[in-house]
Amino acid sequence: QQQVKQSPQSLIVQKGGIPIINCAYENTAFDYFPWYQQFPGKGPALLIAIRPDVSEKKEGRFTISFNKSAKQFSLHIMDSQPGDSATYFCAAAVGSGNTGKLIFGQGTTLQVKP
Amino acid sequence: NAGVTQTPKFQVLKTGQSMTLQCAQDMNHEYMSWYRQDPGMGLRLIHYSVGAGITDQGEVPNGYNVSRSTTEDFPLRLLSAAPSQTSVYFCASSYPSEGSTEAFFGQGTRLTVV
């Protein structure tokens, strides 16, 4: 069973739009929630991460919103650009990820049209 | 800095053959992991290691073996390849830190089992 569920599977927006990707989890022991970005032919790279003691974190145009009671978190990309076209993965881990053991969502393929 | 290096980049195997996917990192990271990426499934953890001589199973360990004799290397062995093991394999490394841990991924190995 998938411990971290991600939606939608794919997303198309116009340049300047605000794509939103959602994730839900069941394991309340998770205490670290990163988002990874992957371009074709490359490995994933860390984009932004949040811990459950905060409800929102911003880094540049990327924002994570976290709802601990609902066990949900989401990624918002402000003023999206064609260069943001990539696959995005949410993930979760126990112990701040300090085991090398990440549980990933299914991924969302984002296309930003010029 | 090379980061995380995976070899080979591409491989075709016949059913029943065995092979080893190589992974090396030059960042002196304690933690290393192997994931497989399949369409619609995200990245799934195969095996991980928290240090030399210590390994543990992830979500999908069947059909794979690992060992960690040095900090730098974490090879993944396919014992008897099956078509279900056709996938893209990623190796990742990370280090323990307070608050959050970034995993650094290699470029991947695309494996086809015929």
Coordinates of C-alpha atoms in Angstrom, one line a residue:
Chain A
Q1 CA 0.0 0.0 0.0
Q2 CA 1.2 3.5 -0.7
Q3 CA 2.0 5.3 2.5
V4 CA 2.1 8.7 0.8
K5 CA -0.6 9.4 -1.7
Q6 CA 0.1 12.2 -4.3
S7 CA -2.3 13.9 -6.7
P8 CA -2.8 14.9 -9.4
Q9 CA -0.7 12.5 -11.6
S10 CA -0.3 15.2 -14.2
L11 CA -0.9 18.9 -14.4
I12 CA -0.8 21.5 -17.2
V13 CA -0.8 25.2 -16.5
Q14 CA -0.1 28.4 -18.4
K15 CA 3.0 30.5 -17.6
G16 CA 2.3 32.6 -14.5
G17 CA -0.3 30.2 -13.1
I18 CA -0.1 28.6 -9.7
P19 CA 0.0 24.8 -9.9
I20 CA -0.8 23.0 -6.7
I21 CA 0.2 19.4 -5.9
N22 CA -1.3 17.6 -2.9
C23 CA -0.1 14.8 -0.7
A24 CA -1.6 12.8 2.1
Y25 CA -0.1 10.4 4.6
E26 CA -1.3 8.0 7.3
N27 CA 1.8 7.4 9.5
T28 CA 1.7 10.0 12.3
A29 CA 5.4 9.1 13.1
F30 CA 6.5 10.9 9.9
D31 CA 8.2 14.1 11.0
Y32 CA 9.9 15.3 7.8
F33 CA 8.2 16.1 4.5
P34 CA 10.5 17.1 1.6
W35 CA 9.6 17.8 -2.0
Y36 CA 11.9 16.7 -4.8
Q37 CA 12.1 17.9 -8.4
Q38 CA 13.2 15.7 -11.3
F39 CA 14.0 16.7 -14.8
P40 CA 14.0 14.1 -17.6
G41 CA 17.1 11.9 -17.5
K42 CA 18.2 13.2 -14.1
G43 CA 18.0 12.1 -10.5
P44 CA 15.6 13.9 -8.2
A45 CA 16.9 16.9 -6.3
L46 CA 15.6 18.5 -3.1
L47 CA 13.4 21.5 -3.7
I48 CA 12.0 22.4 -0.3
A49 CA 11.2 20.6 3.0
I50 CA 9.0 21.1 6.0
R51 CA 8.6 19.7 9.5
P52 CA 5.2 19.4 11.2
D53 CA 5.8 22.1 13.7
V54 CA 5.2 24.8 11.1
S55 CA 2.2 25.3 8.8
E56 CA 3.9 27.0 5.9
K57 CA 7.3 27.4 4.4
K58 CA 8.4 29.5 1.5
E59 CA 11.5 29.4 -0.6
G60 CA 11.5 31.7 -3.5
R61 CA 8.4 30.9 -5.7
F62 CA 7.9 27.5 -3.9
T63 CA 5.6 27.2 -0.9
I64 CA 4.7 24.2 1.2
S65 CA 1.5 24.3 3.2
F66 CA 1.1 21.7 5.9
N67 CA -2.1 20.6 7.7
K68 CA -1.1 18.3 10.6
S69 CA -4.6 17.5 11.7
A70 CA -5.7 16.4 8.2
K71 CA -2.3 14.7 7.5
Q72 CA -2.0 16.6 4.3
F73 CA 0.6 18.8 2.7
S74 CA 0.8 20.6 -0.6
L75 CA 3.3 22.4 -2.9
H76 CA 2.4 25.7 -4.6
I77 CA 4.5 27.1 -7.3
M78 CA 3.9 30.9 -7.7
D79 CA 4.3 32.6 -11.1
S80 CA 5.2 29.3 -12.7
Q81 CA 7.6 29.3 -15.6
P82 CA 8.3 26.9 -18.5
G83 CA 11.6 25.9 -16.7
D84 CA 9.5 24.5 -13.9
S85 CA 8.2 21.8 -16.2
A86 CA 9.4 18.6 -14.4
T87 CA 8.2 15.8 -12.3
Y88 CA 7.6 16.6 -8.6
F89 CA 7.6 14.1 -5.8
C90 CA 6.5 14.5 -2.2
A91 CA 8.0 12.3 0.4
A92 CA 7.9 11.6 4.1
A93 CA 10.3 10.2 6.7
V94 CA 10.7 9.4 10.3
G95 CA 13.4 11.0 12.5
S96 CA 13.9 14.0 10.2
G97 CA 15.0 11.7 7.5
N98 CA 18.1 10.7 9.4
T99 CA 18.1 7.2 8.2
G100 CA 18.3 7.6 4.5
K101 CA 14.8 6.1 4.3
L102 CA 12.4 8.3 2.4
I103 CA 8.8 7.2 1.4
F104 CA 7.8 8.9 -1.8
G105 CA 4.5 9.7 -3.4
Q106 CA 3.6 8.6 -6.9
G107 CA 4.8 11.8 -8.6
T108 CA 3.2 14.6 -10.5
T109 CA 4.3 15.6 -14.0
L110 CA 3.9 19.3 -14.5
Q111 CA 3.9 21.1 -17.8
V112 CA 4.0 24.9 -17.8
K113 CA 3.0 26.3 -21.2
P114 CA 4.6 29.5 -22.5
Chain B
N1 CA 33.0 16.9 -6.6
A2 CA 31.4 14.1 -8.4
G3 CA 28.6 13.5 -5.9
V4 CA 26.8 10.2 -6.4
T5 CA 28.0 8.2 -9.4
Q6 CA 26.0 5.2 -10.7
T7 CA 27.2 2.7 -13.3
P8 CA 26.2 1.6 -15.8
K9 CA 23.7 4.2 -17.1
F10 CA 21.9 1.6 -19.3
Q11 CA 21.8 -2.2 -19.1
V12 CA 19.8 -4.9 -20.9
L13 CA 19.7 -8.3 -19.2
K14 CA 18.2 -11.6 -20.1
T15 CA 15.8 -13.3 -17.6
G16 CA 17.8 -15.3 -15.1
Q17 CA 21.0 -13.3 -15.5
S18 CA 22.6 -11.7 -12.5
M19 CA 24.4 -8.3 -12.3
T20 CA 25.5 -5.6 -9.9
L21 CA 24.6 -2.0 -10.2
Q22 CA 27.4 0.2 -8.8
C23 CA 27.0 3.3 -6.6
A24 CA 29.8 5.4 -5.3
Q25 CA 29.7 8.7 -3.4
D26 CA 32.6 11.0 -2.5
M27 CA 30.8 13.2 0.1
N28 CA 31.6 11.0 3.1
H29 CA 27.9 10.5 3.7
E30 CA 26.9 7.9 6.2
Y31 CA 23.5 7.0 4.7
M32 CA 23.0 5.4 1.3
S33 CA 19.8 4.0 -0.3
W34 CA 18.6 2.3 -3.4
Y35 CA 15.3 3.2 -5.0
R36 CA 13.5 2.0 -8.1
Q37 CA 11.3 4.3 -10.2
D38 CA 8.3 3.0 -12.1
P39 CA 5.6 4.9 -14.0
G40 CA 2.7 5.8 -11.6
M41 CA 4.6 4.3 -8.6
G42 CA 7.0 7.1 -7.7
L43 CA 10.3 6.0 -6.1
R44 CA 10.2 2.9 -3.9
L45 CA 12.9 2.1 -1.4
I46 CA 14.7 -1.2 -2.0
H47 CA 17.4 -1.3 0.6
Y48 CA 19.2 1.3 2.7
S49 CA 22.3 1.6 4.9
V50 CA 23.1 3.8 7.8
G51 CA 26.8 3.1 7.7
A52 CA 29.5 0.6 6.7
G53 CA 28.5 -2.9 7.6
I54 CA 24.8 -2.0 8.3
T55 CA 22.0 -2.5 5.8
D56 CA 18.3 -2.9 6.1
Q57 CA 15.3 -3.7 3.8
G58 CA 13.0 -1.1 2.3
E59 CA 9.6 -1.4 0.8
V60 CA 10.5 -3.7 -2.1
P61 CA 13.6 -5.8 -1.3
N62 CA 12.7 -9.1 -2.9
G63 CA 15.2 -10.2 -5.6
Y64 CA 17.9 -7.7 -4.5
N65 CA 20.9 -7.9 -2.3
V66 CA 23.1 -5.2 -0.9
S67 CA 26.3 -4.9 1.2
R68 CA 28.2 -1.9 2.5
S69 CA 31.9 -2.7 3.1
T70 CA 33.0 0.9 2.8
T71 CA 31.4 4.4 3.4
E72 CA 31.8 5.2 -0.3
D73 CA 30.3 2.3 -2.1
F74 CA 26.8 0.6 -2.0
P75 CA 26.3 -1.9 -4.8
L76 CA 22.9 -3.4 -5.6
R77 CA 22.9 -7.0 -6.8
L78 CA 20.2 -8.6 -8.8
L79 CA 20.4 -12.3 -8.1
S80 CA 18.3 -13.7 -11.0
A81 CA 16.8 -10.9 -13.2
A82 CA 13.1 -11.0 -13.9
P83 CA 11.1 -8.8 -16.4
S84 CA 9.3 -7.2 -13.3
Q85 CA 12.7 -5.7 -12.4
T86 CA 12.7 -3.6 -15.5
S87 CA 12.9 -0.1 -14.0
V88 CA 15.1 2.9 -13.5
Y89 CA 17.3 2.5 -10.4
F90 CA 18.5 5.4 -8.3
C91 CA 21.1 5.5 -5.6
A92 CA 21.1 8.2 -3.0
S93 CA 23.3 9.4 -0.2
S94 CA 22.7 11.7 2.8
Y95 CA 24.2 12.7 6.1
P96 CA 22.7 13.0 9.5
S97 CA 21.7 16.6 10.5
E98 CA 19.5 18.3 13.0
G99 CA 16.2 19.2 11.6
S100 CA 16.2 17.8 8.1
T101 CA 18.2 15.6 5.8
E102 CA 18.8 16.2 2.1
A103 CA 19.3 13.1 -0.1
F104 CA 21.6 13.4 -3.1
F105 CA 20.7 11.2 -6.0
G106 CA 22.7 9.8 -8.8
Q107 CA 21.7 10.0 -12.4
G108 CA 20.1 6.6 -12.5
T109 CA 20.6 3.2 -14.2
R110 CA 17.9 2.2 -16.7
L111 CA 17.6 -1.5 -16.6
T112 CA 15.6 -3.6 -19.1
V113 CA 15.1 -7.3 -18.5
V114 CA 14.0 -9.3 -21.5

